[in-house]
Coordinates of C-alpha atoms and ligand atoms in Angstrom, one line a residue:
X1 CA 20.3 -70.8 24.7
X2 CA 23.2 -69.1 25.8
X3 CA 26.6 -70.8 25.9
X4 CA 29.3 -67.9 26.2
X5 CA 27.7 -65.7 29.0
X6 CA 29.3 -66.0 32.6
X7 CA 28.9 -69.0 34.2
X8 CA 28.1 -66.7 37.3
X9 CA 24.3 -65.6 37.8
X10 CA 24.8 -62.9 40.5
X11 CA 26.6 -59.6 40.8
X12 CA 27.7 -61.1 44.5
X13 CA 29.2 -63.9 42.5
X14 CA 30.8 -62.1 39.9
X15 CA 32.7 -60.1 42.5
X16 CA 34.0 -63.4 43.8
X17 CA 35.0 -64.5 40.8
X18 CA 36.7 -61.2 40.2
X19 CA 38.5 -61.2 43.4
X20 CA 40.0 -65.0 42.7
X21 CA 40.8 -63.8 39.0
X22 CA 42.7 -60.6 40.8
X23 CA 45.1 -62.9 43.5
X24 CA 45.9 -65.0 41.0
X25 CA 46.6 -62.5 38.3
X26 CA 48.7 -60.5 41.4
X27 CA 50.5 -63.7 41.9
X28 CA 51.3 -65.1 38.5
X29 CA 52.5 -61.6 37.3
X30 CA 55.0 -61.4 40.4
X31 CA 56.3 -64.7 40.2
X32 CA 56.4 -64.7 36.6
X33 CA 57.8 -61.7 35.3
X34 CA 61.2 -59.3 36.7
X35 CA 59.5 -56.2 35.7
X36 CA 56.2 -56.6 37.3
X37 CA 57.9 -58.3 40.5
X38 CA 60.0 -55.1 40.7
X39 CA 57.1 -52.5 40.0
X40 CA 55.3 -54.2 43.2
X41 CA 58.6 -54.1 45.0
X42 CA 58.9 -50.5 44.5
X43 CA 55.6 -50.0 45.6
X44 CA 55.8 -52.4 48.9
X45 CA 53.0 -54.7 47.7
X46 CA 53.0 -58.4 47.8
X47 CA 50.5 -60.8 46.3
X48 CA 49.2 -61.7 50.2
X49 CA 48.4 -58.0 50.7
X50 CA 45.5 -58.4 48.2
X51 CA 42.4 -59.7 50.3
X52 CA 39.5 -57.9 48.6
X53 CA 38.7 -56.3 45.8
X54 CA 39.4 -52.5 47.0
X55 CA 43.0 -54.0 47.6
X56 CA 43.3 -53.2 43.7
X57 CA 44.3 -49.6 44.8
X58 CA 47.9 -50.8 46.6
X59 CA 48.7 -51.7 43.1
X60 CA 51.2 -50.3 40.8
X61 CA 49.8 -48.9 37.7
X62 CA 50.9 -50.3 34.1
X63 CA 51.6 -47.8 31.4
X64 CA 52.4 -48.0 27.3
X65 CA 56.3 -47.1 28.6
X66 CA 56.3 -50.5 30.4
X67 CA 55.1 -52.2 27.1
X68 CA 57.7 -49.8 25.0
X69 CA 60.3 -50.5 27.8
X70 CA 60.5 -54.4 27.3
X71 CA 60.3 -54.4 23.6
X72 CA 59.9 -56.8 22.0
X73 CA 58.6 -58.9 24.5
X74 CA 57.2 -56.7 27.1
X75 CA 55.7 -57.9 30.6
X76 CA 56.4 -61.7 29.5
X77 CA 55.0 -63.7 32.7
X78 CA 55.3 -67.1 31.2
X79 CA 58.6 -68.9 29.6
X80 CA 58.9 -68.7 26.1
X81 CA 57.7 -72.3 25.1
X82 CA 54.4 -71.7 26.4
X83 CA 53.5 -68.7 24.2
X84 CA 52.0 -69.7 21.0
X85 CA 51.3 -66.4 18.8
X86 CA 51.9 -62.4 19.2
X87 CA 50.6 -59.6 17.7
X88 CA 51.5 -55.6 17.4
X89 CA 49.6 -52.6 17.6
X90 CA 49.8 -50.1 14.3
X91 CA 52.0 -48.4 16.6
X92 CA 51.7 -44.6 15.6
X93 CA 53.8 -43.2 18.1
X94 CA 56.9 -45.0 19.3
X95 CA 57.8 -48.4 18.9
X96 CA 54.8 -50.6 18.2
X97 CA 53.2 -52.4 21.2
X98 CA 54.0 -56.1 21.3
X99 CA 51.8 -58.7 23.1
X100 CA 52.2 -62.4 23.4
X101 CA 49.7 -65.1 23.8
X102 CA 49.5 -68.5 25.5
X103 CA 47.0 -71.1 24.3
X104 CA 44.8 -70.8 26.7
X105 CA 44.5 -66.9 26.1
X106 CA 43.8 -67.4 22.8
X107 CA 41.3 -69.5 23.8
X108 CA 39.6 -67.4 26.1
X109 CA 40.0 -64.5 23.5
X110 CA 37.7 -66.9 21.3
X111 CA 35.5 -67.5 23.7
X112 CA 35.0 -64.3 24.9
X113 CA 34.5 -63.0 21.0
X114 CA 31.9 -65.7 20.8
X115 CA 30.2 -63.9 23.5
X116 CA 29.9 -61.0 21.3
X117 CA 28.1 -62.8 18.6
X118 CA 25.4 -64.0 21.0
X119 CA 25.6 -60.5 22.7
X120 CA 24.4 -59.5 19.2
X121 CA 21.8 -62.3 18.7
X122 CA 23.0 -63.9 16.1
X123 CA 22.2 -67.5 15.6
X124 CA 24.2 -70.4 13.6
X125 CA 22.6 -69.8 10.4
X126 CA 24.1 -66.0 10.1
X127 CA 27.0 -65.1 7.4
X128 CA 29.8 -62.8 9.0
X129 CA 31.6 -61.0 6.6
X130 CA 34.6 -59.8 8.1
X131 CA 35.9 -56.8 6.1
X132 CA 38.6 -55.9 8.5
X133 CA 42.5 -56.3 8.6
X134 CA 44.2 -59.6 8.5
X135 CA 47.8 -59.9 9.4
X136 CA 50.2 -58.7 12.8
X137 CA 46.5 -57.0 13.7
X138 CA 44.2 -58.2 16.3
X139 CA 41.5 -57.3 14.4
X140 CA 40.7 -59.9 11.5
X141 CA 42.0 -62.9 12.9
X142 CA 40.1 -61.8 16.5
X143 CA 36.8 -61.5 14.5
X144 CA 36.9 -64.8 12.5
X145 CA 38.1 -66.9 15.6
X146 CA 35.1 -65.7 17.5
X147 CA 32.8 -66.0 14.9
X148 CA 34.2 -69.9 14.3
X149 CA 34.1 -70.4 18.3
X150 CA 30.2 -69.1 17.9
X151 CA 29.4 -71.5 15.0
X152 CA 28.1 -68.9 12.3
X153 CA 29.9 -68.9 9.3
X154 CA 33.0 -66.9 8.6
X155 CA 33.4 -64.9 5.2
X156 CA 37.1 -63.5 5.8
X157 CA 37.3 -60.9 3.2
X158 CA 39.8 -58.3 4.9
X159 CA 39.2 -54.7 4.3
X160 CA 38.8 -52.5 1.1
X161 CA 37.7 -53.9 -2.4
X162 CA 34.6 -52.8 -2.6
X163 CA 33.7 -54.8 -5.7
X164 CA 34.1 -58.1 -4.2
X165 CA 32.8 -56.9 -1.0
X166 CA 29.4 -56.0 -2.9
X167 CA 29.8 -59.1 -4.6
X168 CA 29.6 -61.5 -1.6
X169 CA 27.1 -59.7 0.2
X170 CA 24.8 -60.5 -3.1
X171 CA 25.9 -64.0 -4.1
X172 CA 26.4 -65.0 -0.2
X173 CA 23.7 -63.3 1.6
X174 CA 25.7 -62.2 4.4
X175 CA 23.6 -61.3 7.2
X176 CA 26.6 -59.4 9.2
X177 CA 29.1 -57.1 8.6
X178 CA 32.3 -56.3 10.5
X179 CA 34.4 -53.5 9.8
X180 CA 35.4 -50.2 11.0
X181 CA 32.5 -47.3 10.6
X182 CA 33.9 -45.2 7.7
X183 CA 33.9 -48.3 5.5
X184 CA 30.5 -49.3 6.7
X185 CA 29.9 -45.6 5.4
X186 CA 32.0 -46.6 2.0
X187 CA 29.9 -50.0 1.9
X188 CA 26.5 -48.2 2.2
X189 CA 27.3 -45.5 -0.4
X190 CA 28.5 -48.6 -2.6
X191 CA 25.2 -50.8 -2.2
X192 CA 23.1 -47.1 -2.7
X193 CA 24.7 -46.3 -5.7
X194 CA 24.8 -50.1 -7.4
X195 CA 21.3 -50.1 -6.3
X196 CA 21.2 -53.6 -4.7
X197 CA 19.7 -53.3 -1.5
X198 CA 17.1 -55.1 -2.3
X199 CA 19.4 -58.3 -3.2
X200 CA 21.3 -58.1 0.0
X201 CA 20.4 -59.6 3.4
X202 CA 22.4 -57.5 5.9
X203 CA 20.5 -57.3 9.2
X204 CA 23.4 -56.5 11.5
X205 CA 26.8 -53.9 10.9
X206 CA 29.3 -54.7 14.0
X207 CA 31.7 -51.8 14.1
X208 CA 35.4 -51.7 15.0
X209 CA 36.3 -49.3 18.1
X210 CA 36.7 -46.3 15.5
X211 CA 34.8 -43.3 16.4
X212 CA 31.9 -42.8 14.1
X213 CA 29.7 -40.2 14.4
X214 CA 25.1 -39.9 15.1
X215 CA 25.0 -38.7 11.5
X216 CA 27.3 -41.1 10.2
X217 CA 25.8 -44.3 12.0
X218 CA 22.2 -42.9 10.7
X219 CA 23.4 -42.8 7.2
X220 CA 24.5 -46.2 7.4
X221 CA 21.3 -47.7 8.8
X222 CA 19.2 -46.1 6.1
X223 CA 21.3 -46.5 3.1
X224 CA 21.8 -50.8 4.1
X225 CA 18.3 -50.9 5.9
X226 CA 19.9 -52.8 8.5
X227 CA 18.3 -53.4 12.1
X228 CA 21.4 -53.0 14.6
X229 CA 25.0 -51.4 14.6
X230 CA 26.9 -52.8 17.5
X231 CA 30.0 -50.9 18.5
X232 CA 32.8 -53.4 19.7
X233 CA 35.5 -52.0 21.8
X234 CA 38.6 -53.7 22.1
X235 CA 42.9 -52.8 22.3
X236 CA 45.7 -54.9 21.5
X237 CA 47.1 -54.8 25.0
X238 CA 44.0 -56.4 26.1
X239 CA 43.5 -59.5 23.8
X240 CA 42.5 -57.7 21.1
X241 CA 38.6 -56.3 19.9
X242 CA 35.7 -58.2 21.4
X243 CA 36.1 -57.0 24.9
X244 CA 32.3 -56.0 24.9
X245 CA 29.2 -55.4 22.9
X246 CA 26.3 -53.5 23.4
X247 CA 23.3 -55.3 23.3
X248 CA 20.1 -55.2 21.2
X249 CA 18.9 -52.8 23.5
X250 CA 21.8 -50.4 22.7
X251 CA 22.2 -48.6 26.2
X252 CA 26.0 -48.9 26.4
X253 CA 28.5 -51.7 26.2
X254 CA 28.3 -54.4 28.3
X255 CA 31.8 -55.3 29.2
X256 CA 33.0 -58.7 30.1
X257 CA 33.3 -58.2 33.7
X258 CA 34.4 -61.4 34.4
X259 CA 37.5 -61.3 32.2
X260 CA 39.0 -58.0 33.6
X261 CA 38.1 -55.1 36.2
X262 CA 37.4 -51.8 34.5
X263 CA 38.6 -49.0 36.8
X264 CA 37.0 -45.2 35.5
X265 CA 39.8 -42.7 37.0
X266 CA 40.0 -39.3 37.1
X267 CA 43.5 -39.0 34.9
X268 CA 44.9 -36.3 37.2
X269 CA 44.4 -37.6 40.6
X270 CA 44.6 -41.3 39.8
X271 CA 41.3 -41.7 42.1
X272 CA 37.9 -42.9 41.4
X273 CA 35.5 -41.0 39.4
X274 CA 31.7 -41.1 40.8
X275 CA 29.8 -43.7 39.0
X276 CA 28.1 -41.9 35.5
X277 CA 31.1 -39.7 35.2
X278 CA 33.7 -39.5 32.9
X279 CA 37.2 -40.9 33.5
X280 CA 40.1 -43.2 32.0
X281 CA 39.8 -46.6 31.7
X282 CA 42.2 -48.5 34.0
X283 CA 41.8 -52.2 33.3
X284 CA 43.1 -55.0 35.2
X285 CA 43.3 -58.9 33.6
X286 CA 41.9 -61.7 35.6
X287 CA 42.9 -64.7 33.3
X288 CA 45.3 -63.7 31.1
X289 CA 48.4 -65.7 30.9
X290 CA 51.3 -64.7 28.9
X291 CA 51.1 -60.9 29.6
X292 CA 49.1 -60.1 32.1
X293 CA 47.7 -56.7 32.5
X294 CA 47.7 -54.9 36.4
X295 CA 45.7 -51.3 36.7
X296 CA 46.7 -50.7 32.8
X297 CA 46.3 -47.2 31.9
X298 CA 44.5 -47.0 28.5
X299 CA 44.2 -43.4 28.0
X300 CA 40.6 -44.1 26.6
X301 CA 37.8 -42.1 28.2
X302 CA 34.7 -43.5 29.1
X303 CA 32.0 -43.7 32.1
X304 CA 30.3 -46.4 33.5
X305 CA 26.6 -46.4 32.7
X306 CA 24.6 -46.8 36.2
X307 CA 21.8 -49.1 36.9
X308 CA 20.2 -52.0 35.1
X309 CA 20.1 -52.8 31.5
X310 CA 16.3 -53.8 30.5
X311 CA 18.2 -57.1 28.5
X312 CA 18.5 -57.8 32.8
X313 CA 22.4 -59.0 32.2
X314 CA 24.6 -59.0 34.9
X315 CA 27.5 -57.6 33.0
X316 CA 28.0 -53.7 33.9
X317 CA 28.2 -51.3 30.9
X318 CA 30.2 -48.3 29.8
X319 CA 29.9 -45.7 26.9
X320 CA 31.5 -45.6 23.7
X321 CA 35.2 -44.2 24.1
X322 CA 35.2 -40.6 24.4
X323 CA 38.6 -39.7 23.6
X324 CA 41.9 -39.8 25.1
X325 CA 42.8 -38.4 28.5
X326 CA 45.5 -36.2 27.0
X327 CA 43.3 -34.3 25.1
X328 CA 41.5 -33.6 28.9
X329 CA 40.9 -29.6 29.6
X330 CA 41.2 -28.2 33.3
X331 CA 38.9 -25.1 33.3
X332 CA 37.8 -23.7 36.3
X333 CA 38.4 -26.9 38.2
X334 CA 36.1 -29.3 35.9
X335 CA 37.7 -31.5 34.1
X336 CA 36.4 -31.6 30.4
X337 CA 36.6 -33.9 27.2
X338 CA 36.4 -32.2 23.7
X339 CA 34.1 -35.4 23.5
X340 CA 31.4 -34.1 25.8
X341 CA 31.7 -30.8 23.7
X342 CA 31.2 -33.5 20.6
X343 CA 28.4 -34.9 22.1
X344 CA 26.3 -31.7 23.2
X345 CA 26.8 -30.4 19.5
X346 CA 25.9 -33.4 17.5
X347 CA 22.5 -33.8 19.5
X348 CA 21.3 -30.0 18.7
X349 CA 20.0 -29.7 15.2
X350 CA 20.7 -26.9 13.0
X351 CA 24.2 -27.3 14.1
X352 CA 27.1 -28.6 12.1
X353 CA 29.8 -30.8 13.1
X354 CA 32.8 -28.3 13.2
X355 CA 34.0 -26.5 16.6
X356 CA 36.5 -24.8 18.3
X357 CA 37.4 -24.5 21.8
X358 CA 39.1 -21.4 23.0
X359 CA 40.4 -20.5 26.5
X360 CA 41.5 -16.9 27.6
X361 CA 42.4 -15.6 31.1
X362 CA 40.6 -12.4 32.2
X363 CA 42.0 -9.2 34.0
X364 CA 40.3 -10.4 36.5
X365 CA 42.4 -13.5 36.7
X366 CA 39.7 -15.8 35.8
X367 CA 39.3 -18.6 32.8
X368 CA 37.0 -17.7 30.2
X369 CA 35.7 -20.4 27.6
X370 CA 34.2 -19.4 24.3
X371 CA 33.0 -22.1 22.2
X372 CA 32.7 -21.7 18.1
X373 CA 30.4 -24.0 16.5
X374 CA 29.4 -23.8 13.0
X375 CA 25.8 -23.5 11.5
X376 CA 24.5 -26.5 9.5
X377 CA 25.0 -25.9 6.0
X378 CA 22.4 -24.2 4.1
X379 CA 20.8 -23.3 7.4
X380 CA 19.3 -19.9 7.9
X381 CA 21.7 -17.4 10.4
X382 CA 18.2 -16.0 11.8
X383 CA 18.5 -18.8 14.3
X384 CA 21.9 -18.3 15.6
X385 CA 20.5 -16.4 18.8
X386 CA 18.4 -19.2 19.4
X387 CA 21.1 -21.8 18.9
X388 CA 23.6 -19.8 20.5
X389 CA 21.2 -19.9 23.7
X390 CA 20.5 -23.7 23.6
X391 CA 24.4 -24.9 23.2
X392 CA 24.9 -22.3 26.6
X393 CA 22.3 -24.3 28.6
X394 CA 23.2 -27.7 27.5
X395 CA 26.9 -27.1 28.1
X396 CA 25.7 -25.1 31.7
X397 CA 23.6 -28.4 32.3
X398 CA 26.1 -31.6 31.2
X399 CA 29.2 -30.2 31.9
X400 CA 28.3 -27.6 34.9
X401 CA 30.5 -25.0 33.2
X402 CA 29.7 -21.6 31.4
X403 CA 30.7 -20.9 27.8
X404 CA 30.1 -18.1 25.7
X405 CA 29.0 -19.9 22.2
X406 CA 29.4 -18.2 18.8
X407 CA 27.7 -19.4 15.9
X408 CA 30.0 -19.5 12.8
X409 CA 29.4 -19.8 9.2
X410 CA 29.3 -23.1 7.9
X411 CA 32.6 -23.8 6.5
X412 CA 34.5 -20.9 8.6
X413 CA 36.6 -23.5 10.5
X414 CA 39.8 -25.2 9.2
X415 CA 39.3 -28.7 8.2
X416 CA 42.2 -30.9 8.1
X417 CA 42.0 -34.7 9.2
X418 CA 40.4 -36.4 12.1
X419 CA 42.9 -34.8 14.6
X420 CA 42.2 -30.9 13.8
X421 CA 43.4 -29.1 16.5
X422 CA 39.7 -27.7 18.3
X423 CA 41.3 -26.7 21.6
X424 CA 43.1 -23.1 21.8
X425 CA 44.8 -22.6 25.4
X426 CA 45.8 -18.9 25.5
X427 CA 46.1 -18.8 29.4
X428 CA 49.6 -19.2 29.9
X429 CA 50.7 -21.4 32.8
Ligands
LIG501 ZN1 21.9 -55.1 27.9

């Protein structure tokens, strides 16, 4: 029996619910927050102007800057006596983002996080080992809150401490592991090294929002012997983790459209991209009290997945996070994201994962793209021509541009950390 799925049963009902939530949010923010009211006044829009879902276009965008400007309690739309908790982002650039929650916000978050576990087809007998960070961040408490609301057994371990993690996997017979992809890989290798795979009972791993390569996922699945890997998206601004999950068919991430509206916009023009194309995720909450979000630009890139999922859910789907809009390249009037190149080369065997994109302006005034890709370790260079042709064809087919591909030796491109510089734009202005 489903206990946490939306109460509405058809797409029409879902849209009606969204409109009701949108009207409520705009009204609530306008009268509850001076910052929001000033933004709306500047955009010449009032709550009564929102009559249909399409009127969302009239509303001004909210950005990370708005959160920073209002530090430490930005965009607060309720009096302080209604705030029961705050969380903060890790704050890698500039000030931390601090978000406030009312009691109802916490209950709503627990409810839709419980839906994640339901989507992953857990039962009350599942034992959920939570190996993400606890503290001011939303991760640990989010996973735990949702687990308890769902009714499975939470084992709150926190990150790291591989010794204890392995011991708990054996002693408590945990069936679900929640962690980042890199932590899952560490755990998988540790389980393998200790030779305890046949003593553990893991069936499912739920990944936090860190990006993971297909190769990494394959290795985790093999070493741990699990049936399913799920991707859980989330950001502090939008409650925290748990704002969607892929179902057991793994055709994309179902997102909770009864809690927020997701627009996918071209980051340059801020107009919607056609369904299925990549753009920036812009979110508007429908029920959030303490800090509602109105057209919040997340800078994360993804695409909507058209069509219906075999699971029959009316909840729409988006792809995994494919990168940041700040990384976008405009080449011959086409928007290109490094994540798209990543995706193409990870699906062609014989290639490594390192690449560089080089953009030049020719004497004819046209732009040219060169893509350098490493050959897979130990691969014979005699296949280079064939590989080059395949990559060029896929780029043409999937991104609709031409690139000259060079296959280089394994290890030839520099390695730094996850944020290696991959794009070299020599085109001037
Ligand atoms: Zn599905």
